[in-house]
Coordinates of C-alpha atoms in Angstrom, one line a residue:
M1 CA 102.8 79.3 76.2
A2 CA 101.2 75.8 76.5
T3 CA 99.3 75.3 79.7
T4 CA 98.3 72.2 81.5
D5 CA 97.2 71.1 84.9
P6 CA 99.5 68.4 86.4
A7 CA 96.6 67.3 88.6
N8 CA 94.7 66.3 85.4
L9 CA 97.5 65.5 83.0
P10 CA 96.0 62.3 81.5
G11 CA 93.1 64.2 80.0
A12 CA 95.0 67.4 79.1
P13 CA 94.9 68.6 75.5
V14 CA 98.6 69.2 75.5
D15 CA 101.2 66.4 75.8
P16 CA 102.7 66.8 79.3
S17 CA 106.1 66.0 78.0
Q18 CA 105.9 69.0 75.6
A19 CA 104.2 71.5 78.0
Q20 CA 106.2 74.6 78.9
G21 CA 103.9 75.9 81.6
A22 CA 101.4 74.7 84.1
Q23 CA 98.7 76.5 86.0
I24 CA 97.4 74.9 89.1
P25 CA 94.3 76.1 91.0
L26 CA 94.8 75.4 94.7
Q27 CA 91.9 74.7 97.1
S28 CA 94.4 74.3 99.9
F29 CA 98.1 74.9 100.4
S30 CA 99.0 71.4 99.3
I31 CA 100.4 71.2 95.8
P32 CA 99.7 68.1 93.8
T33 CA 102.5 65.7 92.8
F34 CA 103.9 66.3 89.3
P35 CA 104.2 63.2 87.0
P36 CA 107.6 62.3 85.7
N37 CA 106.8 63.4 82.1
A38 CA 106.2 67.0 83.3
G39 CA 109.9 67.4 83.8
G40 CA 110.2 69.9 80.9
L41 CA 108.2 72.6 82.6
K42 CA 109.7 76.1 82.5
A43 CA 106.8 78.1 84.1
L44 CA 104.5 77.5 87.0
T45 CA 101.4 79.5 88.0
L46 CA 99.7 78.8 91.4
T47 CA 96.3 80.4 91.6
C48 CA 94.3 80.6 94.8
D49 CA 90.9 78.9 94.5
M50 CA 90.1 78.7 98.2
K51 CA 86.8 79.8 99.6
V52 CA 87.0 83.1 101.4
D53 CA 85.4 81.8 104.6
E54 CA 87.9 78.9 104.7
Y55 CA 91.1 80.8 104.0
Q56 CA 92.0 81.6 107.6
T57 CA 91.5 78.0 108.6
L58 CA 93.6 76.7 105.8
L59 CA 96.5 79.0 106.8
A60 CA 96.7 77.1 110.1
Q61 CA 96.6 73.6 108.5
N62 CA 99.5 71.5 107.4
Y63 CA 100.6 71.9 103.8
S64 CA 102.7 69.8 101.4
I65 CA 105.0 70.7 98.5
P66 CA 106.3 67.8 96.5
S67 CA 109.4 67.8 94.3
L68 CA 109.0 70.2 91.5
P69 CA 110.6 70.1 88.0
S70 CA 114.1 71.6 88.3
G71 CA 113.8 73.4 85.0
I72 CA 111.1 75.8 86.3
E73 CA 112.5 79.4 85.9
S74 CA 109.3 81.4 86.2
L75 CA 106.7 81.4 89.1
T76 CA 103.4 83.3 89.3
L77 CA 101.4 83.5 92.5
E78 CA 97.9 84.8 92.0
L79 CA 95.1 85.9 94.4
F80 CA 96.4 84.6 97.7
S81 CA 94.7 87.5 99.5
L82 CA 95.9 86.8 103.0
G83 CA 99.2 85.3 102.2
Y84 CA 100.6 81.9 103.0
P85 CA 101.1 79.6 106.0
P86 CA 104.5 80.3 107.7
G87 CA 107.2 78.3 106.0
F88 CA 105.3 77.7 102.8
L89 CA 107.2 80.2 100.7
T90 CA 110.6 79.1 102.1
E91 CA 109.8 75.5 101.2
L92 CA 108.6 76.6 97.7
A93 CA 111.9 78.4 97.2
K94 CA 113.8 75.3 98.2
K95 CA 111.9 73.3 95.6
L96 CA 112.5 76.0 92.9
P97 CA 116.1 77.0 93.3
N98 CA 116.5 78.1 89.6
L99 CA 113.8 80.8 89.6
K100 CA 114.7 83.8 87.5
S101 CA 111.3 85.5 87.4
V102 CA 108.6 85.9 90.0
V103 CA 105.2 87.5 89.5
V104 CA 103.0 88.2 92.5
Y105 CA 99.5 89.3 91.8
S106 CA 96.7 90.7 93.9
Q107 CA 97.4 89.8 97.5
L108 CA 98.8 90.6 100.9
F109 CA 102.0 88.8 100.0
A110 CA 103.8 88.7 103.4
G111 CA 100.6 87.8 105.3
I112 CA 99.3 89.2 108.5
T113 CA 101.8 87.7 111.1
D114 CA 105.4 88.3 111.9
D115 CA 106.2 84.6 111.1
S116 CA 104.6 84.9 107.7
Q117 CA 106.5 88.1 107.0
K118 CA 109.8 86.4 107.9
D119 CA 108.9 83.5 105.6
A120 CA 108.3 85.9 102.7
V121 CA 111.7 87.5 103.2
E122 CA 113.3 84.1 103.4
F123 CA 111.7 83.2 100.1
F124 CA 113.8 85.9 98.4
K125 CA 116.9 85.1 100.3
R126 CA 116.8 81.6 98.8
L127 CA 116.5 82.8 95.2
P128 CA 120.0 84.1 94.3
M129 CA 119.3 83.7 90.5
L130 CA 116.2 86.0 90.5
R131 CA 116.4 88.6 87.8
A132 CA 112.8 89.8 87.3
L133 CA 110.3 90.6 90.0
H134 CA 106.8 91.9 89.4
F135 CA 104.6 93.0 92.3
L136 CA 101.1 93.7 90.8
D137 CA 98.6 95.1 93.3
V138 CA 100.6 93.6 96.2
F139 CA 100.4 95.0 99.7
A140 CA 102.5 94.2 102.7
K141 CA 102.9 95.2 106.3
P142 CA 105.4 97.9 107.2
G143 CA 109.0 96.5 107.2
F144 CA 108.6 93.8 104.6
F145 CA 110.1 95.6 101.6
K146 CA 112.9 96.9 103.7
A147 CA 113.7 93.4 105.0
A148 CA 113.5 91.8 101.5
A149 CA 115.5 94.5 99.7
P150 CA 119.1 93.3 100.5
W151 CA 118.3 89.9 98.9
L152 CA 117.1 91.6 95.7
K153 CA 120.1 93.7 95.0
Y154 CA 123.6 93.1 93.8
N155 CA 126.1 92.2 96.5
T156 CA 129.5 90.7 96.8
S157 CA 129.1 88.9 100.1
E158 CA 131.7 86.2 100.9
T159 CA 129.1 84.2 102.9
P160 CA 128.2 81.1 100.9
G161 CA 124.9 81.5 99.1
E162 CA 124.5 85.2 99.8
A163 CA 126.5 86.8 96.9
R164 CA 124.2 87.6 94.1
R165 CA 123.8 89.6 90.9
G166 CA 120.4 91.0 91.9
L167 CA 117.4 92.1 89.9
M168 CA 117.5 93.4 86.4
F169 CA 113.8 94.0 86.0
L170 CA 111.6 95.5 88.8
E171 CA 107.9 96.3 88.4
V172 CA 105.6 97.5 91.2
N173 CA 102.2 98.4 89.9
Y174 CA 99.1 99.5 91.7
T175 CA 95.6 99.8 90.1
F176 CA 94.1 102.9 91.6
R177 CA 90.9 102.3 93.6
H178 CA 88.6 105.3 93.8
E179 CA 86.3 103.7 96.3
D180 CA 89.1 103.0 98.8
E181 CA 89.8 106.2 100.7
D182 CA 92.9 104.8 102.4
F183 CA 94.3 103.2 99.2
M184 CA 97.5 105.3 99.0
G185 CA 98.1 105.0 102.7
R186 CA 98.4 101.2 102.4
I187 CA 101.3 101.4 100.0
Q188 CA 104.7 101.4 101.7
A189 CA 105.9 104.6 99.9
T190 CA 109.2 105.1 101.9
E191 CA 110.2 101.4 101.6
L192 CA 109.8 100.7 97.8
P193 CA 112.9 102.8 96.8
L194 CA 115.0 100.4 98.9
L195 CA 114.5 97.8 96.2
I196 CA 116.6 99.8 93.7
G197 CA 120.1 98.5 93.0
P198 CA 122.9 98.9 90.5
G199 CA 121.9 96.0 88.3
L200 CA 118.5 97.2 87.2
I201 CA 117.8 98.0 83.6
S202 CA 114.1 98.5 84.0
I203 CA 112.2 100.0 86.9
S204 CA 108.5 100.6 87.3
F205 CA 106.8 102.2 90.2
N206 CA 103.5 102.7 88.4
V207 CA 99.9 103.6 89.3
S208 CA 97.4 102.7 86.6
T209 CA 93.7 103.4 86.0
P210 CA 91.1 100.8 86.7
E211 CA 90.0 98.6 83.8
G212 CA 86.9 99.9 82.1
A213 CA 87.3 103.4 83.6
E214 CA 86.8 104.9 80.1
E215 CA 84.0 102.7 78.9
D216 CA 80.9 104.4 77.5
E217 CA 82.6 107.8 77.8
Q218 CA 80.7 108.9 74.7
D219 CA 77.3 108.2 76.3
P220 CA 75.9 111.5 77.7
G221 CA 74.2 109.5 80.4
T222 CA 77.4 108.1 81.8
I223 CA 79.9 110.9 81.2
Q224 CA 79.5 112.5 84.6
Q225 CA 79.7 109.0 86.3
S226 CA 82.8 108.0 84.4
A227 CA 84.5 111.3 85.1
S228 CA 84.1 110.7 88.9
K229 CA 85.9 107.4 88.6
E230 CA 88.7 108.2 86.2
G231 CA 92.3 109.1 86.6
V232 CA 94.8 108.2 89.4
M233 CA 96.5 109.8 92.4
A234 CA 100.2 109.9 93.1
F235 CA 102.3 110.4 96.2
N236 CA 103.1 114.0 97.2
K237 CA 106.4 115.3 96.0
T238 CA 107.7 115.3 99.6
L239 CA 107.8 111.5 99.4
S240 CA 110.0 111.4 96.3
K241 CA 113.3 112.4 97.9
S242 CA 114.3 108.8 98.8
L243 CA 113.4 107.6 95.3
V244 CA 115.5 110.3 93.7
E245 CA 118.4 109.4 96.0
A246 CA 118.2 105.7 95.1
L247 CA 118.3 106.6 91.4
T248 CA 121.3 109.0 91.8
E249 CA 123.5 108.0 94.7
E250 CA 126.7 106.0 94.1
D251 CA 125.8 103.0 96.2
T252 CA 122.4 102.3 94.7
Y253 CA 121.9 104.0 91.3
P254 CA 121.3 101.6 88.4
R255 CA 124.3 101.7 86.0
G256 CA 122.5 100.7 82.8
L257 CA 118.9 101.8 83.3
R258 CA 116.9 101.9 80.0
A259 CA 113.3 102.2 81.2
L260 CA 112.1 104.3 84.1
N261 CA 108.5 104.5 85.2
C262 CA 107.9 106.4 88.4
T263 CA 104.4 107.6 88.1
L264 CA 103.5 106.4 91.6
Y265 CA 105.6 109.3 92.9
T266 CA 105.4 113.0 92.1
F267 CA 108.7 114.6 91.0
T268 CA 109.5 118.2 90.9
V269 CA 111.1 119.4 87.7
E270 CA 114.3 119.8 89.7
Q271 CA 114.2 116.2 90.9
L272 CA 113.6 115.0 87.4
K273 CA 116.5 117.0 86.1
K274 CA 118.8 115.5 88.8
T275 CA 117.6 112.0 88.1
L276 CA 118.1 112.2 84.3
E277 CA 121.6 113.8 84.7
T278 CA 122.5 110.4 86.3
Q279 CA 120.2 108.2 84.2
K280 CA 121.4 109.4 80.9
N281 CA 120.8 106.1 79.1
A282 CA 117.1 106.0 79.7
M283 CA 115.1 105.2 76.5
V284 CA 111.6 105.1 78.0
L285 CA 110.4 107.6 80.6
N286 CA 107.1 107.8 82.4
V287 CA 107.0 110.3 85.3
T288 CA 104.4 112.1 87.4
L289 CA 105.5 115.7 87.6
D290 CA 104.4 118.6 89.9
V291 CA 103.2 121.0 87.2
G292 CA 102.3 124.7 87.2
P293 CA 101.0 126.5 84.2
G294 CA 103.0 128.4 81.6
E295 CA 106.1 128.6 79.5
T296 CA 108.5 128.3 82.5
T297 CA 107.4 124.7 83.2
K298 CA 107.7 123.9 79.5
K299 CA 111.3 125.2 79.3
E300 CA 112.4 123.5 82.5
L301 CA 110.9 120.2 81.3
I302 CA 112.6 120.3 78.0
K303 CA 115.9 121.1 79.7
A304 CA 115.5 118.2 82.0
L305 CA 115.0 115.8 79.2
E306 CA 118.0 116.9 77.1
P307 CA 120.7 114.8 78.8
C308 CA 119.0 111.5 77.6
K309 CA 120.4 111.2 74.1
G310 CA 118.8 107.8 73.5
L311 CA 115.4 108.8 74.7
E312 CA 112.6 107.3 72.6
Q313 CA 109.3 107.6 74.5
V314 CA 108.1 110.1 77.2
E315 CA 104.9 110.2 79.2
I316 CA 104.4 113.1 81.6
V317 CA 101.6 112.6 84.1
A318 CA 100.8 116.1 85.4
N319 CA 100.0 116.5 89.1
P320 CA 98.6 120.0 88.8
S321 CA 99.1 122.9 91.1
L322 CA 96.0 124.7 92.2
E323 CA 96.7 127.4 89.6
F324 CA 97.0 124.9 86.8
F325 CA 93.9 123.0 88.0
M326 CA 91.8 126.2 87.9
A327 CA 93.1 127.2 84.5
V328 CA 92.7 123.8 82.8
Q329 CA 89.0 123.7 83.7
N330 CA 88.5 126.5 81.1
P331 CA 89.2 124.9 77.6
R332 CA 89.8 128.4 76.2
S333 CA 92.6 129.1 78.7
G334 CA 95.2 127.5 76.4
V335 CA 97.1 126.2 79.4
L336 CA 98.0 122.8 77.8
P337 CA 99.8 124.2 74.8
Q338 CA 101.4 126.8 77.0
T339 CA 102.7 124.3 79.5
F340 CA 103.7 121.3 77.2
P341 CA 105.8 121.2 74.0
S342 CA 104.4 122.4 70.7
A343 CA 105.5 121.0 67.3
S344 CA 108.3 123.5 67.1
D345 CA 109.4 122.5 70.7
M346 CA 109.4 118.9 69.7
D347 CA 111.6 119.7 66.7
A348 CA 114.0 121.5 68.9
L349 CA 114.1 118.6 71.4
T350 CA 115.0 116.3 68.6
T351 CA 118.4 117.9 68.4
P352 CA 119.6 116.6 71.8
C353 CA 117.3 113.6 71.7
P354 CA 117.4 112.4 68.0
K355 CA 115.7 109.1 68.7
L356 CA 112.6 110.6 70.4
S357 CA 109.5 109.3 68.6
A358 CA 106.6 109.8 71.0
F359 CA 105.6 112.3 73.7
K360 CA 102.4 112.5 75.7
A361 CA 101.2 114.5 78.6
N362 CA 98.0 114.1 80.6
I363 CA 96.6 115.2 83.9
L364 CA 96.7 112.4 86.4
R365 CA 95.7 110.0 83.5
T366 CA 92.3 111.5 83.2
T367 CA 90.5 112.3 79.9
S368 CA 88.4 115.1 81.3
F369 CA 91.0 117.8 81.0
G370 CA 92.5 116.8 77.7
S371 CA 96.0 115.8 76.9
V372 CA 99.0 116.5 74.6
E373 CA 100.2 113.7 72.3
W374 CA 102.9 113.9 69.7
E375 CA 104.2 111.1 67.4
K376 CA 106.9 111.3 64.9
Q377 CA 105.9 110.0 61.5
S378 CA 108.1 110.2 58.3
G379 CA 110.4 112.7 60.1
K380 CA 107.5 115.1 61.2
W381 CA 105.7 115.5 64.4
T382 CA 102.0 114.9 64.2
G383 CA 99.3 115.4 66.9
G384 CA 99.0 118.1 69.5
V385 CA 96.3 119.0 72.0
K386 CA 93.4 116.6 72.4
E387 CA 90.5 118.4 73.9
G388 CA 88.9 116.9 77.1
R389 CA 85.3 116.9 78.2
G390 CA 85.8 119.8 80.6
L391 CA 84.6 117.9 83.7
A392 CA 86.4 117.8 87.0
P393 CA 87.3 114.3 88.3
A394 CA 86.4 113.4 91.9
T395 CA 89.0 114.3 94.4

């Protein structure tokens, strides 16, 4: 995508009239005026370039948002750590009524006051054409996701401007921070499932490992250090009930879901089975699973996957029971091949799921305990158990 800065268009390397996207670093909440020949823009990125010690002051100052190209369909908001002045997001939505995609990255999106939270909800209320929403490392005060949810889902309201098709693509991703002891507690676990609606074809409630977590893992001097910082955590299985309900109940379940990533939450095998009995059209599945050792888990897992005839890729992120955790620390225990599918199991699973081409299982996305990876090549399953380093990650 061509990128140019409307504030410096005369010296830009790309002809403004040909540019498809613009990225603007903001040192205040006043957006520069776009020249007339930037009318063909389709994507806009606003990046916070404000000094940390000035941010609070700027939140209280006047802002300005000029007329923006009406053809902009994609908006990215980056690094606005403490949110926006009350009214800023509403005004931005007014100037970008044709938005179909919004990406919000690394910030407290709805700010720290009730007024800024109401403004963030109003932002989505004014975007009836929104189809894709990506929250990447975005935190919010309690109540925001619940208040915003009705404006992100299909409804047939007769009130002018309120009827909407709703989201088709929803991504909520958090990069796990080992150094932050209250990290999981700052995520609104009970509210996020409220964003699920019938029109979704892709859902991601994902927790990912920090970048560089596996760097230098072959260096003996850094193995123990990297092991203490690897992997992720997921919400306890007791918090998954509302997510399973949203994925399966008549009023909310997505009718044409193709990709489901719910690694932020821990499912029991029974919850996974219930979910996939409703979401039979899933093609890509990533799920954190409450796992105990042995053949029983394997059989139940395979049975849970069988309803998805079009399933192509599976990742199981094992949240181990104490028994599993103790067993897997001994590489000779054989607990991984006992608990997860073998080549013959994969052959058997291909009967109900003929399109399946990749399967992997790991333990909270660590490398210390090993993993199981299968890939179908030329009609045969290749791979198997990948040995770990035998080190326990920090808890």
